[in-house]
Amino acid sequence: DDLLAAWHGRTHRSSPLLGAAAGPRGHLSTLAMAVQLDSFTKVKEMMDTMVAELKTQQTEEVKFKGYCSKELDETERTTYEKTELKKDLETQIEKLEALIVQLNEEIAEAQAQIAQTELEIKKASQAREQENKE
């Protein structure tokens, strides 16, 4: 209570007797102020430390965000390139499938012509044999 009274008394009157002439209450008041200032200094140092740590974290987060953005851009670019390649390959596959169908049709036509020609050759041979017999 004496410390508290001395503290409140300090704010209500301005005493020219502070220091050694103020007596024990003045010494206690001075000691209380020193303790408060010391505590405030420690709090201020802790706050400064926290601010420095937060700035470090912010710097690291900015670097990490930059890295993530770069990786995301690269992934999007790669995805686009692979999608375009896939489209090109699908188009090429469709063209080759159409070519296969066309070539199979041509092969079937050629085989039919070969069969027709062989039939005509056989008929012609038979006709010659008939003519040779007569």
Short mmCIF file of N, CA and C in Angstrom, two decimals:
data_model
loop_
_atom_site.label_atom_id
_atom_site.label_comp_id
_atom_site.label_asym_id
_atom_site.label_seq_id
_atom_site.Cartn_x
_atom_site.Cartn_y
_atom_site.Cartn_z
N ASP A 1 0.82 -1.20 0.00
CA ASP A 1 0.00 0.00 0.00
C ASP A 1 0.86 1.26 0.00
N ASP A 2 1.99 1.21 0.70
CA ASP A 2 2.86 2.39 0.75
C ASP A 2 3.41 2.72 -0.63
N LEU A 3 3.77 1.67 -1.37
CA LEU A 3 4.28 1.92 -2.73
C LEU A 3 3.20 2.53 -3.60
N LEU A 4 1.99 2.00 -3.49
CA LEU A 4 0.89 2.51 -4.28
C LEU A 4 0.55 3.94 -3.90
N ALA A 5 0.54 4.20 -2.61
CA ALA A 5 0.27 5.57 -2.15
C ALA A 5 1.35 6.52 -2.63
N ALA A 6 2.60 6.06 -2.58
CA ALA A 6 3.70 6.91 -3.04
C ALA A 6 3.57 7.19 -4.53
N TRP A 7 3.15 6.17 -5.25
CA TRP A 7 2.97 6.33 -6.70
C TRP A 7 1.87 7.33 -6.99
N HIS A 8 0.72 7.18 -6.34
CA HIS A 8 -0.38 8.11 -6.57
C HIS A 8 -0.04 9.50 -6.06
N GLY A 9 0.67 9.57 -4.95
CA GLY A 9 1.07 10.86 -4.41
C GLY A 9 2.03 11.58 -5.32
N ARG A 10 2.81 10.83 -6.07
CA ARG A 10 3.78 11.42 -6.99
C ARG A 10 3.07 12.15 -8.12
N THR A 11 1.96 11.61 -8.55
CA THR A 11 1.28 12.22 -9.68
C THR A 11 0.45 13.43 -9.27
N HIS A 12 0.03 13.48 -7.99
CA HIS A 12 -0.83 14.58 -7.57
C HIS A 12 -0.05 15.81 -7.10
N ARG A 13 1.13 15.64 -6.64
CA ARG A 13 1.90 16.80 -6.20
C ARG A 13 3.28 16.75 -6.82
N SER A 14 3.81 17.84 -7.12
CA SER A 14 5.18 17.86 -7.62
C SER A 14 6.06 18.24 -6.44
N SER A 15 6.87 17.28 -6.08
CA SER A 15 7.67 17.48 -4.88
C SER A 15 9.09 17.83 -5.26
N PRO A 16 9.61 18.90 -4.72
CA PRO A 16 11.00 19.25 -4.99
C PRO A 16 11.94 18.41 -4.13
N LEU A 17 11.41 17.53 -3.32
CA LEU A 17 12.24 16.77 -2.39
C LEU A 17 12.59 15.39 -2.92
N LEU A 18 12.42 15.12 -4.19
CA LEU A 18 12.73 13.80 -4.74
C LEU A 18 14.21 13.53 -4.63
N GLY A 19 14.54 12.26 -4.59
CA GLY A 19 15.94 11.88 -4.49
C GLY A 19 16.27 11.57 -3.05
N ALA A 20 17.45 11.93 -2.60
CA ALA A 20 17.91 11.59 -1.25
C ALA A 20 17.12 12.34 -0.20
N ALA A 21 16.66 13.54 -0.47
CA ALA A 21 15.94 14.34 0.51
C ALA A 21 14.49 13.89 0.66
N ALA A 22 13.95 13.07 -0.23
CA ALA A 22 12.56 12.65 -0.18
C ALA A 22 12.32 11.57 0.85
N GLY A 23 13.33 10.97 1.34
CA GLY A 23 13.17 9.97 2.38
C GLY A 23 12.92 8.59 1.80
N PRO A 24 12.48 7.65 2.66
CA PRO A 24 12.28 6.28 2.22
C PRO A 24 11.20 6.16 1.15
N ARG A 25 10.16 6.97 1.26
CA ARG A 25 9.10 6.88 0.24
C ARG A 25 9.63 7.30 -1.13
N GLY A 26 10.45 8.26 -1.16
CA GLY A 26 11.04 8.71 -2.43
C GLY A 26 11.93 7.65 -3.02
N HIS A 27 12.70 6.96 -2.16
CA HIS A 27 13.56 5.88 -2.64
C HIS A 27 12.72 4.74 -3.21
N LEU A 28 11.64 4.40 -2.51
CA LEU A 28 10.77 3.34 -2.99
C LEU A 28 10.11 3.72 -4.31
N SER A 29 9.73 4.98 -4.41
CA SER A 29 9.12 5.46 -5.65
C SER A 29 10.11 5.38 -6.80
N THR A 30 11.32 5.80 -6.53
CA THR A 30 12.37 5.74 -7.55
C THR A 30 12.64 4.29 -7.94
N LEU A 31 12.69 3.41 -6.94
CA LEU A 31 12.91 1.99 -7.20
C LEU A 31 11.77 1.41 -8.03
N ALA A 32 10.52 1.77 -7.68
CA ALA A 32 9.36 1.28 -8.43
C ALA A 32 9.43 1.75 -9.88
N MET A 33 9.79 2.98 -10.11
CA MET A 33 9.91 3.50 -11.48
C MET A 33 11.01 2.76 -12.24
N ALA A 34 12.13 2.48 -11.56
CA ALA A 34 13.23 1.77 -12.19
C ALA A 34 12.80 0.36 -12.57
N VAL A 35 12.04 -0.31 -11.67
CA VAL A 35 11.55 -1.66 -11.97
C VAL A 35 10.60 -1.62 -13.15
N GLN A 36 9.71 -0.61 -13.15
CA GLN A 36 8.77 -0.49 -14.27
C GLN A 36 9.50 -0.21 -15.57
N LEU A 37 10.48 0.66 -15.53
CA LEU A 37 11.23 0.97 -16.75
C LEU A 37 12.01 -0.26 -17.21
N ASP A 38 12.58 -1.01 -16.24
CA ASP A 38 13.30 -2.23 -16.59
C ASP A 38 12.36 -3.24 -17.24
N SER A 39 11.16 -3.41 -16.68
CA SER A 39 10.18 -4.32 -17.26
C SER A 39 9.77 -3.85 -18.65
N PHE A 40 9.55 -2.55 -18.79
CA PHE A 40 9.18 -2.00 -20.10
C PHE A 40 10.30 -2.23 -21.11
N THR A 41 11.53 -2.07 -20.67
CA THR A 41 12.67 -2.28 -21.56
C THR A 41 12.71 -3.73 -22.03
N LYS A 42 12.45 -4.67 -21.10
CA LYS A 42 12.43 -6.08 -21.47
C LYS A 42 11.29 -6.37 -22.44
N VAL A 43 10.13 -5.78 -22.18
CA VAL A 43 8.99 -5.96 -23.09
C VAL A 43 9.31 -5.39 -24.45
N LYS A 44 9.93 -4.21 -24.47
CA LYS A 44 10.29 -3.57 -25.74
C LYS A 44 11.31 -4.45 -26.50
N GLU A 45 12.28 -5.02 -25.78
CA GLU A 45 13.25 -5.90 -26.42
C GLU A 45 12.55 -7.14 -26.99
N MET A 46 11.61 -7.69 -26.24
CA MET A 46 10.87 -8.86 -26.73
C MET A 46 10.06 -8.50 -27.96
N MET A 47 9.46 -7.33 -27.95
CA MET A 47 8.68 -6.89 -29.12
C MET A 47 9.60 -6.70 -30.32
N ASP A 48 10.77 -6.10 -30.10
CA ASP A 48 11.72 -5.92 -31.19
C ASP A 48 12.16 -7.27 -31.76
N THR A 49 12.38 -8.23 -30.86
CA THR A 49 12.75 -9.58 -31.30
C THR A 49 11.63 -10.20 -32.13
N MET A 50 10.40 -10.04 -31.66
CA MET A 50 9.25 -10.59 -32.39
C MET A 50 9.11 -9.93 -33.76
N VAL A 51 9.32 -8.61 -33.82
CA VAL A 51 9.21 -7.90 -35.10
C VAL A 51 10.29 -8.41 -36.05
N ALA A 52 11.51 -8.60 -35.54
CA ALA A 52 12.59 -9.12 -36.40
C ALA A 52 12.24 -10.52 -36.90
N GLU A 53 11.71 -11.37 -36.02
CA GLU A 53 11.33 -12.72 -36.44
C GLU A 53 10.21 -12.67 -37.47
N LEU A 54 9.25 -11.80 -37.29
CA LEU A 54 8.14 -11.68 -38.25
C LEU A 54 8.64 -11.19 -39.60
N LYS A 55 9.60 -10.26 -39.59
CA LYS A 55 10.17 -9.79 -40.86
C LYS A 55 10.90 -10.92 -41.56
N THR A 56 11.61 -11.74 -40.79
CA THR A 56 12.31 -12.89 -41.36
C THR A 56 11.30 -13.87 -41.96
N GLN A 57 10.23 -14.13 -41.20
CA GLN A 57 9.19 -15.03 -41.71
C GLN A 57 8.55 -14.47 -42.97
N GLN A 58 8.32 -13.16 -42.97
CA GLN A 58 7.71 -12.53 -44.13
C GLN A 58 8.62 -12.69 -45.35
N THR A 59 9.91 -12.48 -45.16
CA THR A 59 10.86 -12.64 -46.26
C THR A 59 10.84 -14.07 -46.79
N GLU A 60 10.83 -15.04 -45.85
CA GLU A 60 10.79 -16.44 -46.26
C GLU A 60 9.49 -16.76 -46.98
N GLU A 61 8.38 -16.21 -46.51
CA GLU A 61 7.09 -16.46 -47.16
C GLU A 61 7.04 -15.84 -48.55
N VAL A 62 7.65 -14.68 -48.71
CA VAL A 62 7.69 -14.04 -50.04
C VAL A 62 8.50 -14.91 -50.99
N LYS A 63 9.64 -15.43 -50.51
CA LYS A 63 10.45 -16.31 -51.36
C LYS A 63 9.67 -17.58 -51.70
N PHE A 64 8.99 -18.15 -50.71
CA PHE A 64 8.23 -19.37 -50.94
C PHE A 64 7.09 -19.11 -51.92
N LYS A 65 6.42 -17.98 -51.79
CA LYS A 65 5.33 -17.63 -52.71
C LYS A 65 5.88 -17.49 -54.12
N GLY A 66 7.04 -16.86 -54.24
CA GLY A 66 7.66 -16.74 -55.56
C GLY A 66 7.98 -18.09 -56.16
N TYR A 67 8.51 -18.98 -55.33
CA TYR A 67 8.82 -20.34 -55.78
C TYR A 67 7.55 -21.05 -56.22
N CYS A 68 6.49 -20.94 -55.40
CA CYS A 68 5.23 -21.60 -55.72
C CYS A 68 4.64 -21.05 -57.02
N SER A 69 4.69 -19.74 -57.18
CA SER A 69 4.17 -19.12 -58.41
C SER A 69 4.94 -19.61 -59.62
N LYS A 70 6.27 -19.67 -59.50
CA LYS A 70 7.11 -20.13 -60.60
C LYS A 70 6.77 -21.58 -60.94
N GLU A 71 6.66 -22.42 -59.92
CA GLU A 71 6.34 -23.84 -60.15
C GLU A 71 4.95 -24.00 -60.76
N LEU A 72 4.00 -23.22 -60.29
CA LEU A 72 2.64 -23.29 -60.83
C LEU A 72 2.64 -22.87 -62.30
N ASP A 73 3.35 -21.78 -62.63
CA ASP A 73 3.43 -21.34 -64.02
C ASP A 73 4.07 -22.42 -64.90
N GLU A 74 5.13 -23.03 -64.39
CA GLU A 74 5.81 -24.06 -65.15
C GLU A 74 4.90 -25.28 -65.35
N THR A 75 4.17 -25.63 -64.30
CA THR A 75 3.24 -26.76 -64.40
C THR A 75 2.14 -26.47 -65.42
N GLU A 76 1.61 -25.26 -65.38
CA GLU A 76 0.57 -24.89 -66.35
C GLU A 76 1.11 -24.91 -67.77
N ARG A 77 2.35 -24.42 -67.95
CA ARG A 77 2.96 -24.41 -69.28
C ARG A 77 3.17 -25.85 -69.76
N THR A 78 3.68 -26.71 -68.89
CA THR A 78 3.91 -28.10 -69.25
C THR A 78 2.60 -28.80 -69.57
N THR A 79 1.58 -28.53 -68.78
CA THR A 79 0.26 -29.12 -69.02
C THR A 79 -0.27 -28.69 -70.39
N TYR A 80 -0.13 -27.40 -70.71
CA TYR A 80 -0.58 -26.90 -72.00
C TYR A 80 0.17 -27.60 -73.14
N GLU A 81 1.52 -27.69 -72.99
CA GLU A 81 2.32 -28.32 -74.04
C GLU A 81 1.92 -29.79 -74.22
N LYS A 82 1.73 -30.49 -73.12
CA LYS A 82 1.37 -31.91 -73.21
C LYS A 82 -0.03 -32.09 -73.79
N THR A 83 -0.93 -31.18 -73.45
CA THR A 83 -2.29 -31.24 -74.01
C THR A 83 -2.24 -31.03 -75.52
N GLU A 84 -1.45 -30.06 -75.96
CA GLU A 84 -1.31 -29.80 -77.39
C GLU A 84 -0.68 -31.00 -78.09
N LEU A 85 0.34 -31.59 -77.48
CA LEU A 85 0.97 -32.77 -78.05
C LEU A 85 -0.04 -33.92 -78.15
N LYS A 86 -0.84 -34.09 -77.12
CA LYS A 86 -1.87 -35.15 -77.13
C LYS A 86 -2.85 -34.92 -78.27
N LYS A 87 -3.30 -33.66 -78.45
CA LYS A 87 -4.22 -33.36 -79.54
C LYS A 87 -3.58 -33.69 -80.89
N ASP A 88 -2.31 -33.28 -81.06
CA ASP A 88 -1.62 -33.55 -82.32
C ASP A 88 -1.50 -35.05 -82.57
N LEU A 89 -1.16 -35.80 -81.52
CA LEU A 89 -1.02 -37.25 -81.69
C LEU A 89 -2.36 -37.91 -81.97
N GLU A 90 -3.43 -37.43 -81.33
CA GLU A 90 -4.76 -37.99 -81.61
C GLU A 90 -5.16 -37.71 -83.05
N THR A 91 -4.85 -36.52 -83.55
CA THR A 91 -5.14 -36.18 -84.94
C THR A 91 -4.36 -37.09 -85.88
N GLN A 92 -3.09 -37.30 -85.55
CA GLN A 92 -2.25 -38.16 -86.38
C GLN A 92 -2.78 -39.60 -86.36
N ILE A 93 -3.21 -40.06 -85.20
CA ILE A 93 -3.78 -41.42 -85.08
C ILE A 93 -5.03 -41.54 -85.95
N GLU A 94 -5.91 -40.52 -85.92
CA GLU A 94 -7.12 -40.54 -86.75
C GLU A 94 -6.77 -40.60 -88.24
N LYS A 95 -5.76 -39.82 -88.63
CA LYS A 95 -5.34 -39.83 -90.04
C LYS A 95 -4.79 -41.20 -90.42
N LEU A 96 -3.98 -41.79 -89.53
CA LEU A 96 -3.41 -43.10 -89.84
C LEU A 96 -4.48 -44.18 -89.87
N GLU A 97 -5.47 -44.09 -88.98
CA GLU A 97 -6.58 -45.05 -89.01
C GLU A 97 -7.35 -44.93 -90.31
N ALA A 98 -7.58 -43.69 -90.76
CA ALA A 98 -8.28 -43.49 -92.03
C ALA A 98 -7.44 -44.05 -93.19
N LEU A 99 -6.12 -43.86 -93.12
CA LEU A 99 -5.23 -44.40 -94.15
C LEU A 99 -5.28 -45.92 -94.15
N ILE A 100 -5.32 -46.53 -92.96
CA ILE A 100 -5.40 -47.99 -92.87
C ILE A 100 -6.69 -48.49 -93.52
N VAL A 101 -7.81 -47.82 -93.23
CA VAL A 101 -9.08 -48.20 -93.84
C VAL A 101 -9.00 -48.08 -95.36
N GLN A 102 -8.44 -46.96 -95.84
CA GLN A 102 -8.32 -46.74 -97.28
C GLN A 102 -7.43 -47.82 -97.91
N LEU A 103 -6.30 -48.11 -97.29
CA LEU A 103 -5.39 -49.12 -97.85
C LEU A 103 -6.02 -50.51 -97.83
N ASN A 104 -6.77 -50.83 -96.79
CA ASN A 104 -7.47 -52.13 -96.74
C ASN A 104 -8.48 -52.24 -97.87
N GLU A 105 -9.18 -51.12 -98.15
CA GLU A 105 -10.13 -51.12 -99.27
C GLU A 105 -9.41 -51.31 -100.59
N GLU A 106 -8.26 -50.63 -100.74
CA GLU A 106 -7.49 -50.77 -101.98
C GLU A 106 -6.95 -52.18 -102.14
N ILE A 107 -6.53 -52.77 -101.01
CA ILE A 107 -6.04 -54.16 -101.07
C ILE A 107 -7.17 -55.10 -101.47
N ALA A 108 -8.36 -54.88 -100.89
CA ALA A 108 -9.52 -55.72 -101.24
C ALA A 108 -9.85 -55.57 -102.71
N GLU A 109 -9.82 -54.31 -103.23
CA GLU A 109 -10.09 -54.09 -104.65
C GLU A 109 -9.04 -54.77 -105.52
N ALA A 110 -7.77 -54.65 -105.10
CA ALA A 110 -6.70 -55.27 -105.89
C ALA A 110 -6.85 -56.79 -105.89
N GLN A 111 -7.21 -57.37 -104.73
CA GLN A 111 -7.40 -58.82 -104.67
C GLN A 111 -8.58 -59.25 -105.54
N ALA A 112 -9.63 -58.42 -105.54
CA ALA A 112 -10.78 -58.74 -106.40
C ALA A 112 -10.37 -58.67 -107.86
N GLN A 113 -9.58 -57.68 -108.23
CA GLN A 113 -9.12 -57.57 -109.62
C GLN A 113 -8.22 -58.75 -109.98
N ILE A 114 -7.37 -59.15 -109.02
CA ILE A 114 -6.50 -60.31 -109.28
C ILE A 114 -7.35 -61.56 -109.50
N ALA A 115 -8.34 -61.73 -108.63
CA ALA A 115 -9.22 -62.91 -108.78
C ALA A 115 -9.95 -62.85 -110.12
N GLN A 116 -10.45 -61.67 -110.50
CA GLN A 116 -11.14 -61.52 -111.78
C GLN A 116 -10.19 -61.80 -112.94
N THR A 117 -8.97 -61.29 -112.83
CA THR A 117 -8.00 -61.51 -113.90
C THR A 117 -7.65 -62.99 -114.01
N GLU A 118 -7.46 -63.66 -112.85
CA GLU A 118 -7.17 -65.09 -112.88
C GLU A 118 -8.32 -65.87 -113.50
N LEU A 119 -9.55 -65.45 -113.19
CA LEU A 119 -10.71 -66.10 -113.77
C LEU A 119 -10.74 -65.90 -115.29
N GLU A 120 -10.45 -64.67 -115.71
CA GLU A 120 -10.42 -64.39 -117.14
C GLU A 120 -9.33 -65.18 -117.83
N ILE A 121 -8.16 -65.30 -117.17
CA ILE A 121 -7.06 -66.08 -117.75
C ILE A 121 -7.47 -67.54 -117.87
N LYS A 122 -8.14 -68.05 -116.84
CA LYS A 122 -8.57 -69.45 -116.86
C LYS A 122 -9.59 -69.67 -117.97
N LYS A 123 -10.53 -68.73 -118.12
CA LYS A 123 -11.53 -68.85 -119.19
C LYS A 123 -10.86 -68.79 -120.56
N ALA A 124 -9.90 -67.89 -120.65
CA ALA A 124 -9.19 -67.76 -121.94
C ALA A 124 -8.42 -69.04 -122.25
N SER A 125 -7.81 -69.63 -121.24
CA SER A 125 -7.07 -70.89 -121.44
C SER A 125 -8.02 -71.98 -121.86
N GLN A 126 -9.17 -72.05 -121.21
CA GLN A 126 -10.14 -73.07 -121.57
C GLN A 126 -10.65 -72.85 -122.99
N ALA A 127 -10.85 -71.60 -123.32
CA ALA A 127 -11.34 -71.30 -124.68
C ALA A 127 -10.29 -71.70 -125.71
N ARG A 128 -9.03 -71.48 -125.46
CA ARG A 128 -7.95 -71.86 -126.38
C ARG A 128 -7.86 -73.37 -126.49
N GLU A 129 -8.02 -74.02 -125.35
CA GLU A 129 -7.97 -75.48 -125.38
C GLU A 129 -9.14 -76.03 -126.22
N GLN A 130 -10.30 -75.40 -126.08
CA GLN A 130 -11.46 -75.81 -126.89
C GLN A 130 -11.16 -75.56 -128.38
N GLU A 131 -10.57 -74.45 -128.66
CA GLU A 131 -10.26 -74.13 -130.06
C GLU A 131 -9.20 -75.10 -130.61
N ASN A 132 -8.26 -75.45 -129.77
CA ASN A 132 -7.20 -76.38 -130.21
C ASN A 132 -7.76 -77.76 -130.42
N LYS A 133 -8.76 -78.15 -129.68
CA LYS A 133 -9.37 -79.44 -129.82
C LYS A 133 -10.18 -79.51 -131.12
N GLU A 134 -10.75 -78.46 -131.49
CA GLU A 134 -11.60 -78.46 -132.69
C GLU A 134 -10.80 -78.33 -133.90
#
